[in-house]
Each structure stands twice: as structure tokens, then as C-alpha cells.
Coordinates of C-alpha atoms in Angstrom, one line a residue:
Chain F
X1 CA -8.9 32.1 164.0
X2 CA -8.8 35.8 165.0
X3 CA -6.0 36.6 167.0
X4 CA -7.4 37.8 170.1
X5 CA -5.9 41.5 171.1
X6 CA -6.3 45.2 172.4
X7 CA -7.5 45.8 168.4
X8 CA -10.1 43.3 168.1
X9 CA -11.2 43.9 171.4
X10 CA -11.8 47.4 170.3
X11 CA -13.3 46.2 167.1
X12 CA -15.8 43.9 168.3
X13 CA -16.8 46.5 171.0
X14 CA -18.2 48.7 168.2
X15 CA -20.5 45.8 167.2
X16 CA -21.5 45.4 171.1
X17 CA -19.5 41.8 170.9
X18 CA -22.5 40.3 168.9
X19 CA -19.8 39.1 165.9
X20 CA -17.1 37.0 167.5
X21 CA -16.8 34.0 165.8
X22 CA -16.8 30.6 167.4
X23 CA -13.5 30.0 169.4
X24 CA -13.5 26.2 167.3
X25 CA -15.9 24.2 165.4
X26 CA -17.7 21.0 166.7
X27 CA -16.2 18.6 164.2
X28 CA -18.2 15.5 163.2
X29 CA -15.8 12.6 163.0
X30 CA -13.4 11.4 159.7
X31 CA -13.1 7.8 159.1
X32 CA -9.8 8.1 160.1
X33 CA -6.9 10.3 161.5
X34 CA -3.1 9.9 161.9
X35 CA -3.4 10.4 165.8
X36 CA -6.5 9.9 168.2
X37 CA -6.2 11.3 171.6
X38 CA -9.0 9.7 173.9
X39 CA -9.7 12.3 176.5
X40 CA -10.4 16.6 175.6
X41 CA -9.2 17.7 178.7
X42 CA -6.1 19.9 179.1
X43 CA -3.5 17.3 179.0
X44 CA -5.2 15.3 175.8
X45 CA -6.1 18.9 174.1
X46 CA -2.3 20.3 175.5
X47 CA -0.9 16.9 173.4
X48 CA -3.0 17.7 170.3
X49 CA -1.9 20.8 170.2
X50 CA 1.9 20.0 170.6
X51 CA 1.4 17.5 167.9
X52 CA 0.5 20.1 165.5
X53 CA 2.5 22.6 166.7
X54 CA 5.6 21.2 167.6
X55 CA 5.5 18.1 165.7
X56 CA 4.1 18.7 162.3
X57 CA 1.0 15.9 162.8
X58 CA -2.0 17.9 162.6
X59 CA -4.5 15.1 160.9
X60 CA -5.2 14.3 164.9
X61 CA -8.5 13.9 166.5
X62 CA -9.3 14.5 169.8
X63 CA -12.5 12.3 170.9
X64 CA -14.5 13.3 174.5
X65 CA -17.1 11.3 175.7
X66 CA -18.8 14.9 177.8
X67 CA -17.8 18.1 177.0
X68 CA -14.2 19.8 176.5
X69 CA -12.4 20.2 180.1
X70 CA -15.4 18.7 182.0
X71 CA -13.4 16.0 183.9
X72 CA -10.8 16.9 185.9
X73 CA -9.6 19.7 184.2
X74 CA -12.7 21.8 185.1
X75 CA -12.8 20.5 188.7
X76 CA -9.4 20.9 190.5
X77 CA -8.2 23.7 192.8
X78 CA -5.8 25.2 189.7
X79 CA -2.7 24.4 191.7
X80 CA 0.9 24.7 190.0
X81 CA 4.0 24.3 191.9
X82 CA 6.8 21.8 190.9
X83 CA 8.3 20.9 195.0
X84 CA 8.7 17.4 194.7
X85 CA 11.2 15.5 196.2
X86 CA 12.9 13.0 193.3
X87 CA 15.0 13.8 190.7
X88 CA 12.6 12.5 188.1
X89 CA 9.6 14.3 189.6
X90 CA 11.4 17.3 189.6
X91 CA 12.1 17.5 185.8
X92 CA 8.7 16.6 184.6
X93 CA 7.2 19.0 187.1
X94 CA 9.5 21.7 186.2
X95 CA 9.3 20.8 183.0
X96 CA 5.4 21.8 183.3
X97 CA 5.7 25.2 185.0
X98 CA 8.3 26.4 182.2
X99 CA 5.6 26.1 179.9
X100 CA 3.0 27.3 182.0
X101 CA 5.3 30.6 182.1
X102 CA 4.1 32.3 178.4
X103 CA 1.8 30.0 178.2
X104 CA -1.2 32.8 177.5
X105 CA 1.3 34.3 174.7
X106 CA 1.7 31.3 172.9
X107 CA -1.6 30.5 172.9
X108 CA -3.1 33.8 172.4
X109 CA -5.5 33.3 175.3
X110 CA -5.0 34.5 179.1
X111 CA -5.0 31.3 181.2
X112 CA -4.5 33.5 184.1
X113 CA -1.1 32.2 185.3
X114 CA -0.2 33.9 188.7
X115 CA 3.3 33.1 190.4
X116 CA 1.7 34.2 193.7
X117 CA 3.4 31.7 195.4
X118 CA 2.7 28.2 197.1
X119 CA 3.4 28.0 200.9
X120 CA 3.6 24.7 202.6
X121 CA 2.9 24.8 206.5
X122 CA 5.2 22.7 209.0
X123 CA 3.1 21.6 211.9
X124 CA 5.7 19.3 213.9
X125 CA 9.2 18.0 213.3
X126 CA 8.2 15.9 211.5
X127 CA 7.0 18.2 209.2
X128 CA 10.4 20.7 209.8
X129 CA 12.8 18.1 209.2
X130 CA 10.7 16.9 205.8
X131 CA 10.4 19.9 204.5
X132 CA 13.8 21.0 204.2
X133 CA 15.3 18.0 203.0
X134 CA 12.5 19.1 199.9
X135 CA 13.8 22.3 200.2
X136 CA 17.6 20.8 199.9
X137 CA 16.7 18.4 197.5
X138 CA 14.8 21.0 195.0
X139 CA 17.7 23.1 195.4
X140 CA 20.2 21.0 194.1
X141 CA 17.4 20.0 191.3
X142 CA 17.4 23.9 190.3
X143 CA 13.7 24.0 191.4
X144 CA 12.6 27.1 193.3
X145 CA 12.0 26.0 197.1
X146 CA 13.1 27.9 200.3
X147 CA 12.2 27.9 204.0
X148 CA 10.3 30.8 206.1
X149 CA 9.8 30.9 209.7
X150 CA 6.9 31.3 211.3
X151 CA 7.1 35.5 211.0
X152 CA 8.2 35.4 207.9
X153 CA 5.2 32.9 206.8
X154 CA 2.7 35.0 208.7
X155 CA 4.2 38.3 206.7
X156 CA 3.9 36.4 203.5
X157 CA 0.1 35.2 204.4
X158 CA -1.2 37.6 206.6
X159 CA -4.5 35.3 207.5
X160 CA -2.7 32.4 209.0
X161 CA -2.6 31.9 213.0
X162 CA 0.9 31.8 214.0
X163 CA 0.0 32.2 217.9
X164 CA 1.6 29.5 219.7
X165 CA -2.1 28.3 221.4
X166 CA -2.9 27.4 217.7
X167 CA -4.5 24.1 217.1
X168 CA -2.4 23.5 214.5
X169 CA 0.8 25.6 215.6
X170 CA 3.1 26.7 212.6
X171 CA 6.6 25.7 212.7
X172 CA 7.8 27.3 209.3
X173 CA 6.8 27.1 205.8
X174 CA 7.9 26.0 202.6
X175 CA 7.8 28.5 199.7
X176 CA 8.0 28.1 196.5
X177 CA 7.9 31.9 195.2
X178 CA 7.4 30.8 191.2
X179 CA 4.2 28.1 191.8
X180 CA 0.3 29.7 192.3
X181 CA -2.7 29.0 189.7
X182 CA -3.9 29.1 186.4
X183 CA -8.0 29.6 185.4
X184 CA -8.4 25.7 184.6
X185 CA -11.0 26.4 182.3
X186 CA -9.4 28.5 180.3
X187 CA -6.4 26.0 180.0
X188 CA -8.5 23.7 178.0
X189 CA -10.3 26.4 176.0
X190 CA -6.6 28.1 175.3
X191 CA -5.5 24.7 173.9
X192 CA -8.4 23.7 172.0
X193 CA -8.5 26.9 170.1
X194 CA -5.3 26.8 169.4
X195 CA -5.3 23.0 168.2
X196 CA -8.5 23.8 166.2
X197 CA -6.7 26.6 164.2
X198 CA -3.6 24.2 163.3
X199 CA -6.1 21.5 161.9
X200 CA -7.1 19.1 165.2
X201 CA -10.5 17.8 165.1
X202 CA -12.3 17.8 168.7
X203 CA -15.1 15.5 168.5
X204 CA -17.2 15.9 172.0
X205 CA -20.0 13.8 173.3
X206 CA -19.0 10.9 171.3
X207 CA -17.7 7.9 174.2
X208 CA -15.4 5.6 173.1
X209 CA -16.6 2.0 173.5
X210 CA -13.7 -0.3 172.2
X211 CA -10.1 0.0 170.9
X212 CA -9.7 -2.3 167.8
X213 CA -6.5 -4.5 167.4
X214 CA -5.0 -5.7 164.3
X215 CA -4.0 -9.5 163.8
X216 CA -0.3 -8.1 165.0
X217 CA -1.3 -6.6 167.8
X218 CA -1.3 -3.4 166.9
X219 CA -4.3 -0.3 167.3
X220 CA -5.9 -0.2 164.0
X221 CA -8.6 2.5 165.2
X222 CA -11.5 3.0 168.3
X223 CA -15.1 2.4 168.1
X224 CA -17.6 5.2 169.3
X225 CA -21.0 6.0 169.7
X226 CA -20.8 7.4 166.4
X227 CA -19.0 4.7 164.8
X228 CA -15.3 3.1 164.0
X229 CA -12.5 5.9 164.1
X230 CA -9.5 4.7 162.2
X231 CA -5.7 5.4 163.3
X232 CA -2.4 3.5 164.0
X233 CA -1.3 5.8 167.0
X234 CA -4.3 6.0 169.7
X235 CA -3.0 8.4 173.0
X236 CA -5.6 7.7 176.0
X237 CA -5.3 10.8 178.8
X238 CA -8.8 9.7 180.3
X239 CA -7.6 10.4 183.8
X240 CA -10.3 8.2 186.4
X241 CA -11.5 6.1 183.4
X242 CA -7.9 5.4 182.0
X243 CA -7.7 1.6 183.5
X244 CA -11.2 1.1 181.5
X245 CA -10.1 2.5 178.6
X246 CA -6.5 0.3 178.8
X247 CA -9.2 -2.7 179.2
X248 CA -10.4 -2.0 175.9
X249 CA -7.1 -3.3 174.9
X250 CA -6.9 -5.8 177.0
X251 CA -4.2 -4.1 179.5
X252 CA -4.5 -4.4 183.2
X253 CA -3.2 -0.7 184.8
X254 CA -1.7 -0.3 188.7
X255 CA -4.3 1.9 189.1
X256 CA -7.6 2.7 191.3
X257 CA -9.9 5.6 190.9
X258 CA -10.9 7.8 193.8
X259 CA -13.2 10.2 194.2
X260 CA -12.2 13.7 194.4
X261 CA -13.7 16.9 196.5
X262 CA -13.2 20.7 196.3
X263 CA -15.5 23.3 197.1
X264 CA -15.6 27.2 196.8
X265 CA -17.0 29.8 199.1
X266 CA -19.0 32.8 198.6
X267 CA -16.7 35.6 197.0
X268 CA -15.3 38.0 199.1
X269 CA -12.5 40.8 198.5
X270 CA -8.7 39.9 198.0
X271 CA -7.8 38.2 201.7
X272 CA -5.3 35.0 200.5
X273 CA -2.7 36.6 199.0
X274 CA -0.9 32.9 197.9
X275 CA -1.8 29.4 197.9
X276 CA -1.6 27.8 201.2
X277 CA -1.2 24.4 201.7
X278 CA -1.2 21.9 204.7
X279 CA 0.0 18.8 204.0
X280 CA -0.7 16.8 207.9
X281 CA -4.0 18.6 208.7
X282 CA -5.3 17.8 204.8
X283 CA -6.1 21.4 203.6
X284 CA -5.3 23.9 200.6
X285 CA -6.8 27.2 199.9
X286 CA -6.5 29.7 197.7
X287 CA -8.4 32.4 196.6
X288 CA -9.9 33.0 192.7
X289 CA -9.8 36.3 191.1
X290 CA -13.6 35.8 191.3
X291 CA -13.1 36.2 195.2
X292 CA -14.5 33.1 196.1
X293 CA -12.0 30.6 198.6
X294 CA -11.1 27.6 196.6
X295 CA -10.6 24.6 198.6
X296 CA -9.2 21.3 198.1
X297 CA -10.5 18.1 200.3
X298 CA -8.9 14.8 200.5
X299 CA -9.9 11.3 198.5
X300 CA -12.4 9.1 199.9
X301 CA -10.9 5.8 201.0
X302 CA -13.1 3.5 198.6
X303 CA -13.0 3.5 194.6
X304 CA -15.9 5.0 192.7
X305 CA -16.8 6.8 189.5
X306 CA -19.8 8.5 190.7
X307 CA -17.7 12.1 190.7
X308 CA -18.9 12.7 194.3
X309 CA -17.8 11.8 197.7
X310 CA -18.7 12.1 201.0
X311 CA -19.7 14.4 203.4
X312 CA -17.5 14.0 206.3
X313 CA -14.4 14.5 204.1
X314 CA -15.5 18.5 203.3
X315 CA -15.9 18.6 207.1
X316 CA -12.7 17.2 208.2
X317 CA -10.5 19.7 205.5
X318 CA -13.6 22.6 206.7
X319 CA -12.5 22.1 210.4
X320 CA -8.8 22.3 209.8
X321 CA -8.8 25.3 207.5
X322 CA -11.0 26.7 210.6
X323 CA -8.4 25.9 212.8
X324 CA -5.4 27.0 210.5
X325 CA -7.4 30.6 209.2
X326 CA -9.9 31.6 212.4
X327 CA -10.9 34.5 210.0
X328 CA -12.6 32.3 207.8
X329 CA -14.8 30.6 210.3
X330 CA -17.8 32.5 209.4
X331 CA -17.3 32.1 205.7
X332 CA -19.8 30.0 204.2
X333 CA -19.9 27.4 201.7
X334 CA -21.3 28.1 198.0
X335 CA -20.2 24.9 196.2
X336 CA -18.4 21.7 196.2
X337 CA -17.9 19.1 193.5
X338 CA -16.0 15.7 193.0
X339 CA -13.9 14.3 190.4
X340 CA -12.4 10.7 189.6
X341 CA -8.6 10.5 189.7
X342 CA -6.8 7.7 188.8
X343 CA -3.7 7.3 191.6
X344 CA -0.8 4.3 191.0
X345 CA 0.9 2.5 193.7
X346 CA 3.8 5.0 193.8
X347 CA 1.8 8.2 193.2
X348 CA 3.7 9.1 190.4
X349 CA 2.3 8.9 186.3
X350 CA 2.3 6.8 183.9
X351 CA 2.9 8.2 180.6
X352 CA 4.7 7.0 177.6
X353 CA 4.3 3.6 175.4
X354 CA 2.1 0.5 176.3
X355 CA 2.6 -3.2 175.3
X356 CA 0.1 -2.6 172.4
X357 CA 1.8 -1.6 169.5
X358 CA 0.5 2.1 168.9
X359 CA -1.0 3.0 172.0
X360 CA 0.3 5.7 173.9
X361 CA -0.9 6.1 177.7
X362 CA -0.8 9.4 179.8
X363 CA -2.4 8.0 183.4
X364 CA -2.3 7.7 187.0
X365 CA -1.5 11.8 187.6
X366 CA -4.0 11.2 190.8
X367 CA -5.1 13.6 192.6
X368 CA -2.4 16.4 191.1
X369 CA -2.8 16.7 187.4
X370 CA -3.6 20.0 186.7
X371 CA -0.4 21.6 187.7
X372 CA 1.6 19.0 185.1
X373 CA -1.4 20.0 182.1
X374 CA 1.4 21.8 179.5
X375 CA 4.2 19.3 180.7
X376 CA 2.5 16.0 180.2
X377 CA 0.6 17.3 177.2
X378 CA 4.1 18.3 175.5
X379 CA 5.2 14.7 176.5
X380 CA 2.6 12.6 175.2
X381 CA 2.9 14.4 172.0
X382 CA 6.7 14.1 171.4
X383 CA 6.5 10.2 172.9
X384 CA 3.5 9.3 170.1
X385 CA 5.3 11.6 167.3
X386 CA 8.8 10.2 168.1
X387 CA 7.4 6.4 168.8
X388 CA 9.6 6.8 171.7
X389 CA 9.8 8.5 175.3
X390 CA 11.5 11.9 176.0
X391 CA 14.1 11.9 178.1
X392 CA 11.7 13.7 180.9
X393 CA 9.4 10.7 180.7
X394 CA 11.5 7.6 180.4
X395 CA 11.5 6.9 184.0
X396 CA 7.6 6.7 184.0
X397 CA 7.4 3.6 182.7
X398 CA 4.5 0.7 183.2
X399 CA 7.0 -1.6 183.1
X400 CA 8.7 -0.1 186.8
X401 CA 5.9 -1.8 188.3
X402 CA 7.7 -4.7 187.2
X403 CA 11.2 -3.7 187.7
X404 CA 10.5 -2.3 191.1
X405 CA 12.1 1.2 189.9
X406 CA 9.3 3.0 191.8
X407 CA 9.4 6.9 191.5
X408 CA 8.0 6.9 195.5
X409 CA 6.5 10.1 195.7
X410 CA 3.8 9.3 198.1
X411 CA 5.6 9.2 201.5
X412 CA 7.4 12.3 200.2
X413 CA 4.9 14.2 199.4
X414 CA 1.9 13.1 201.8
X415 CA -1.7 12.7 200.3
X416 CA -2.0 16.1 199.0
X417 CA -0.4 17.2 195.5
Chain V
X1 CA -21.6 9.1 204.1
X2 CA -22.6 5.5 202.7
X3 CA -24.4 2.9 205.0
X4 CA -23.0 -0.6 205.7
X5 CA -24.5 -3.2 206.3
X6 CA -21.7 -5.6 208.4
X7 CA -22.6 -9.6 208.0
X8 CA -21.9 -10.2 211.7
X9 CA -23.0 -6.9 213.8
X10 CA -26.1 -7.4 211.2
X11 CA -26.8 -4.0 211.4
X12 CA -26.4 -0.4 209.1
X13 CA -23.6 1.6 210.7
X14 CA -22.1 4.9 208.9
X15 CA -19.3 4.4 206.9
X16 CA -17.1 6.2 209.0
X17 CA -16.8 3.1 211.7
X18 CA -15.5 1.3 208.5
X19 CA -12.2 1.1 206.7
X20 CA -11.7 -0.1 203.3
X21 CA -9.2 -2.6 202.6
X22 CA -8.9 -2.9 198.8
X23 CA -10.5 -5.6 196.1
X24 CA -11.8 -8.8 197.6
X25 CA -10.4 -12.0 196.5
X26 CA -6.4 -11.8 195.7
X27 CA -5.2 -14.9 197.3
X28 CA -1.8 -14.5 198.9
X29 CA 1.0 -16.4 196.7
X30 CA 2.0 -19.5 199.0
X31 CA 5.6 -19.4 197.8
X32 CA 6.7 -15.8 196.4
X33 CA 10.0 -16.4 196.0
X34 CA 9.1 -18.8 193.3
X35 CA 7.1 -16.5 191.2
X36 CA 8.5 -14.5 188.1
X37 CA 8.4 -10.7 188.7
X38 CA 5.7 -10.4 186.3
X39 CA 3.2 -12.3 188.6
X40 CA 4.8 -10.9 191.6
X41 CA 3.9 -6.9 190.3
X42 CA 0.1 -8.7 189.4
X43 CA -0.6 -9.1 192.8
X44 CA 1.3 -6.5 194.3
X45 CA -0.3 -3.9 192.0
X46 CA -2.5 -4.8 189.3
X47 CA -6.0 -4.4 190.3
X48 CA -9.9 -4.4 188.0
X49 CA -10.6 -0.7 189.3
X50 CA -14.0 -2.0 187.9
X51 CA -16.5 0.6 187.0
X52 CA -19.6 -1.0 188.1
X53 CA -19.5 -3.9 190.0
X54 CA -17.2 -4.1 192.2
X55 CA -15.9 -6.7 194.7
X56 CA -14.0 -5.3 197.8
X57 CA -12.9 -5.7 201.7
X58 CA -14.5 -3.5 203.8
X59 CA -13.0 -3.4 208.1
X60 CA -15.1 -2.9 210.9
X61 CA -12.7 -1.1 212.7
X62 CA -15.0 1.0 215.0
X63 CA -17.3 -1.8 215.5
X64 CA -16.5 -5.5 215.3
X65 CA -13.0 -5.4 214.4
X66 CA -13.9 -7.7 211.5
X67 CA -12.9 -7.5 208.2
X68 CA -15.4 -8.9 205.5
X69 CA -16.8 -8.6 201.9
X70 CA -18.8 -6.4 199.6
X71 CA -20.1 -6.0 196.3
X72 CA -20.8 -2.3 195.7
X73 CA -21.7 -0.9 192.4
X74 CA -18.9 1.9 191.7
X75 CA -20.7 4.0 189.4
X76 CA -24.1 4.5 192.0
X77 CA -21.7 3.6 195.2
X78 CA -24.6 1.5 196.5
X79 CA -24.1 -1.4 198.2
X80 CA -25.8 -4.7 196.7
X81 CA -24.3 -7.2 199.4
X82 CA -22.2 -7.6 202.2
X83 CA -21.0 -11.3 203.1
X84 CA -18.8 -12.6 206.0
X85 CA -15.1 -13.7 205.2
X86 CA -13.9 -17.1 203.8
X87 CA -17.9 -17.0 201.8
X88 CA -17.1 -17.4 198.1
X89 CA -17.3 -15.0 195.6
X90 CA -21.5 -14.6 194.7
X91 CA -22.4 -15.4 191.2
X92 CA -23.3 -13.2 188.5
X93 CA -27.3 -14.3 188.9
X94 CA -27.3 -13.8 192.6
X95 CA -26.3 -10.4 192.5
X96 CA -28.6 -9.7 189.4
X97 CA -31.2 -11.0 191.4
X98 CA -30.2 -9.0 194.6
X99 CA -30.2 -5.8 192.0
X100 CA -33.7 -5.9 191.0

């Protein structure tokens, strides 16, 4: 692998960048691996790597049934922020953005982190009073969380109406100064090349069709379009396909799968200084460093895996960011995609062991997995390596479905993540 | 936007006068407090999330009122039948048949 710096940079330039080599190599599959990670998106390439890295496995294949970082990972709004209102939500979400911090060092390739901030917009009381028990609640957590009024907001975000005739008036803000966004792509690049150095396999466009069982119980390998895979430690991180993959095993998940929006305008110069984000009028906006608006719609109410929803859902998040940013109004629209996420009951994951011996599960992250990507990747990796949960994860249990030790982050947090 | 048909308006309306109301066909338990909490979480939680077909409960809210059935491939989103409430679950060669 060469190290990417201000040297090769220079030394490639005097070749006119024609000699790079590959970032990794397509690998064809072994008949079998000490670890198989279903999934090649950032939290499934994030656990390979950690499993190499941090915990000396590094006979691990990653299998992808597309390409690296097409799912999710390639179509989310590159939100990080860590403002959630439990104890256990806190720590794994923390958790996530202290890895996100160095990130690009340790993986010797920029993933574009930018603390510029994540501001939460108070509409009504409601919304006031909610807010700062978060605010409280992070606090005592150690997470980063304070409250702005409606100047102080409008000085932090210059485009946001704060007259009182607003449609959507602003009552104060939520800020959490060390939360912004990462280049998703990258993210999964970052990780892959960095797994590929230590050893990791990444086996694309081969889907996995069945997870084989031993007469104990227990994962003895997958099959694929490109035949049987051995290992005794299988990780699934399939996001919106995870309850068919836990199927395969012949698991039934809490989970449904939604479809997904987000869309981008045409680029324009630096307006959106920080990452705003209304939780009761369904909108969040940012802008890239390409220049275009990035802009996250809600679900659609039905299931579907058909990546794409429906119109009148980019309309009603299109009319509120109207409302919330008049200066946008005449923006327009360059391109919107969907995605499948996977949401549980209580909105939090699932991630650690299943009832099948072997098999590892890191699901149900819904519609706000990107932010947790270095967090949930380190996780898996220490819970397969360690054949037991980190401390961080323990609580996100299948079995609290059972139990009815619910980490209830939906009423807290509202639809968006 | 999809198009629905609803068995008792018997027309197309846009999806937008409908509500969905989760997977079709989990009977109530008649005595909970009799179950173990394993079956209790399986219907409180556990659902198919099929990819493909796909039974469900669809609510005319901005029409009828009515709540009623579907099956709705999840992988196209296209509707292959809609049928009134209380009808059994179709067969495997009725929708086949309704697919070609």
C-alpha cells in the first residue's frame, strides 16, 4: 500500500498521476476464512478493519453482493452528531464520533470530517422543553450539547428565518459544536484500503444466498453466487436486507425495512455554514464541499426494497426547508436517491451475538447509521473477536425484545436521526 | 406516489388518502396474560419484513375510513391484490395467477 502524503503526491505528479496503484485488489474468494463479514459497507469494512487492526484476525473476508459502499453508506446525508437522549445511546454514539476524530490519520485517507456543528431547531414548547432535557441529559453523559436562542442560532446560521411571521417560527436551537459530516464515500474507501493492506479479502458482486448450519447449530460457512465460503464466525451488517439474511439462519428480526430519500441541489458557493436540522417540520440540510445542498427526506410509511420512494415525501421536507430557509426557494433540485434501512421497534440497534452459535449481527441502525460507521464497526469486531459484547454494546441486545429492556430512542429523538 | 386500489370504494385513489397499518394477518392473542414472554415479544415485534411478497393492512383514512388487505410485491412496490377485511389469506396459485 503506499502511504498516501505531501511526497507521493509530489511523486506521482511528475508521472501526470498515470502510476497510482490500485487503492485494493478485487479478491476472488478462499474456501474459507476465519471471519466473514456479510455487507462492504462502512460498518462491515469499519469491523474488518478493526479485526485486523485491533484484534490480530486478519484471515477475514468481507463478501458484497453490489459494489463497496453502494448501500447505505453511499446514500445518506453524512450526518455525525452523538445528542441522544439515553445513557446507553449516548456511549455508543460517543463512542463513534471519538473515532471519527483522527479518523483520516489512522487510516491514511481524508474522510473529510468537519466539526462544523449540528443545530437542532425548536419550533414550539414542545420542542423547547425536549430539547433541553437533551441538552441536560448529554451534559451529565459528558456529550457536547448546549442551547442557543433564537439570535444566537440566527448568528450561528445566518440563512435561517428567525422573524417572528415565520411559518415555522424558531424558538432556540440545540447545538452540538463537535457533530457535522464526513464524505461517506470516502469512509468506505478509507476502510477498505486499509483492511486490504492488513490482509482482509473484499469479495464484491458475489450475493450471499444461504448461511450453512452445522448439526450443533452452529455457522459452518455461507453459500454465494460463487460458491460455499467456509467460517465458524459469520458478522452480517446488511443494513435493509439484514432480517433476510438472519432468515438464512432461520432467525426472525424486530425489524421492517423502509425506504429512504435524500436529494442534493445544484452547487452553489459556501451559504450553510453547519448542519441544520428540524426535527417537527422533517428537514436536514447541509451543504457539501462540492457546494451542492444535501437534504435528507423522511421514510415512507410502507416497507419496500425497491431503494426509492415517493414523490410527495421530497415535497413535504422541500416545502418545509422553503419555509425554514426563504433564500433557498429558488434553488433547484439536481438529484435524489433512496435507500433501505432497517428500523426496530425501539429505534435503537441491534448489534452483538445471535442465538446461532457464531453469528454475529450489526442491524436495525434505521434511518441514522452513518454517523455510528467507526463506532459500530469497532464493536462488531471486538464482540466477534472476544465471542462476547463490549461493554458499549451489551445493552443492545435481541434478547430486550424479550425482556422489555427497550433502549426507547424513538419518542426521544423524533423520526429524524 | 403508488395507486390503490380500495376493495369497497372499488376505485384507484393516490396513496396519499391511505395509511398503512403494518403486516396483514397477526391475530390478537385472546388471553395475553397467559402467554410466555417469548410469544408475547413475537407478536408485539417479530414481523417477515418479506422481500417480495408481501401481505399488509392498508387504511382508507381519506376515503372510506376502512381498513383492508393487500398483497404488494416489496421489491417492484406494485400492488397484485387488494381484498376486503375478514377475506382469508389468498393462496400461493391465486396470486401467481394474478402476477402473470
Amino acid at each position: 500500500m503506499v502511504k498516501y502524503s505531501a511526497g507521493s503526491l509530489f511523486a506521482n505528479a511528475l508521472h501526470g498521476h498515470k502510476k497510482w496503484p490500485k487503492q485494493w485488489p478485487d479478491a476472488a474468494p478462499k474456501t474459507s476464512y476465519d471471519v466473514i463479514i456479510v455487507g462492504a459497507g462502512g460498518h462491515g469494512l469499519g469491523a474488518a478493519y478493526y479485526l485486523a487492526k485491533k484484534y490480530g484476525i486478519t484471515n477475514v473476508a468481507v463478501i458484497e453482493k453490489g459494489w463497496l459502499g453502494g448501500g447505505n453508506t453511499g446514500r445518506n446525508t453524512t450526518i455525525i452528531r452523538s445528542n441522544y437522549l439515553y445513557d446507553e445511546s449516548a456511549r455508543i454514539y460517543d463512542h463513534a464520533v471519538d473515532l471519527w476524530d483522527g479518523l483520516s490519520q489512522e487510516l491514511n485517507y481524508n474522510v473529510m470530517f468537519s466539526k462544523r456543528g449540528v443545530l437542532m431547531l425548536a419550533h414550539s414548547v414542545h420542542d423547547v422543553q425536549s430539547f433541553q432535557r437533551h441538552i441536560h441529559a448529554n451534559r451529565l453523559n459528558g456529550v457536547d450539547n448546549q442551547w442557543l436562542s433564537p439570535e444566537e442560532a440566527k448568528a450561528f446560521c445566518p440563512p435561517l428565518d428567525i422573524s417572528p411571521g415565520a411559518r415555522y417560527p424558531v424558538m432556540g436551537a440545540a447545538l452540538q459544536r463537535r457533530a457535522g459530516t464526513a464524505r461517506h464515500d470516502t469512509v468506505a474507501w478509507g476502510y477498505a484500503r486499509a483492511a486490504a493492506a492488513l490482509g482482509v479479502d473484499i469479495i464484491q458482486n458475489c450475493a450471499v444466498t444461504g448461511i450453512k448450519r452445522g448439526t450443533d447449530g452452529a455457522v459452518r460457512g455461507v453459500e454465494t453466487e460463487r460458491g460455499f465460503i467456509g467460517a465458524n464466525k459469520i458478522g452480517v451488517s446488511a443494513a435493509g436486507n439484514s432480517s433476510v439474511l438472519m432468515q438464512m439462519a432461520g432467525l426472525r428480526f424486530p425489524l421492517e425495512s423502509y425506504p429512504l430519500q435524500a436529494l442534493v441541489s445544484e452547487p452553489v458557493k459556501p451559504v450553510m455554514p453547519c448542519v441544520v436540522m428540524s426535527n417537527s417540520v422533517h428537514a436536514y440540510i447541509s451543504q457539501s464541499d462540492k457546494g451542492e445542498l444535501v437534504i435528507g427526506a423522511g421514510t415512507d410509511q410502507y416497507i419496500s426494497y425497491s431503494q426509492r420512494g415517493a414523490l410527495h415525501i421530497l415535497e413535504h421536507t422541500l416545502a418545509s426547508i422553503c419555509e425554514i430557509f426563504p433564500i433557498f426557494k429558488r434553488m433547484r433540485m439536481l438529484r435524489s436517491w433512496g435507500g433501505v434501512v432497517d428500523v426496530t421497534p425501539d429505534r435503537s440497534p441491534i448489534l452483538g451475538k445471535t442465538p446461532v452459535p457464531g453469528l454475529y449481527v450489526n442491524c436495525g441502525w434505521g434511518t441514522g447509521g452513518f454517523k455510528a460507521t467507526p463506532g459500530a464497526g469497532n464493536l462488531l469486531a471486538y464482540t466477534i473477536a472476544r465471542d462476547e459484547p463490549h461493554p458499549i454494546n451489551a445493552p443492545y441486545t435481541l434478547e430486550r425484545f424479550k425482556g422489555g429492556r427497550l433502549i426507547d430512542e424513538a419518542a426521544a429523538a423524533a423520526v429524524a436521526h | 406516489m403508488l395507486l390503490i386500489k380500495c376493495p369497497y370504494c372499488e376505485e384507484e385513489r393516490p396513496e396519499i388518502e391511505f395509511s398503512y397499518a403494518g403486516e396483514a394477518h397477526i391475530v390478537r392473542p385472546t388471553d395475553p396474560s397467559k402467554m410466555d414472554d417469548t410469544a408475547w415479544a413475537e407478536y408485539l415485534f417479530i414481523r417477515d419484513n418479506t422481500r417480495g411478497v408481501h401481505y399488509e393492512r392498508w387504511y382508507h383514512i381519506h376515503g372510506c375510513a376502512r381498513f383492508f388487505n393487500a398483497v404488494r410485491d416489496t421489491i417492484s412496490d406494485k400492488f397484485i391484490m387488494t381484498y376486503k377485511m375478514g377475506l382469508p389469506r389468498p393462496a400461493d396459485v391465486e396470486i401467481a395467477k394474478v402476477k402473470e
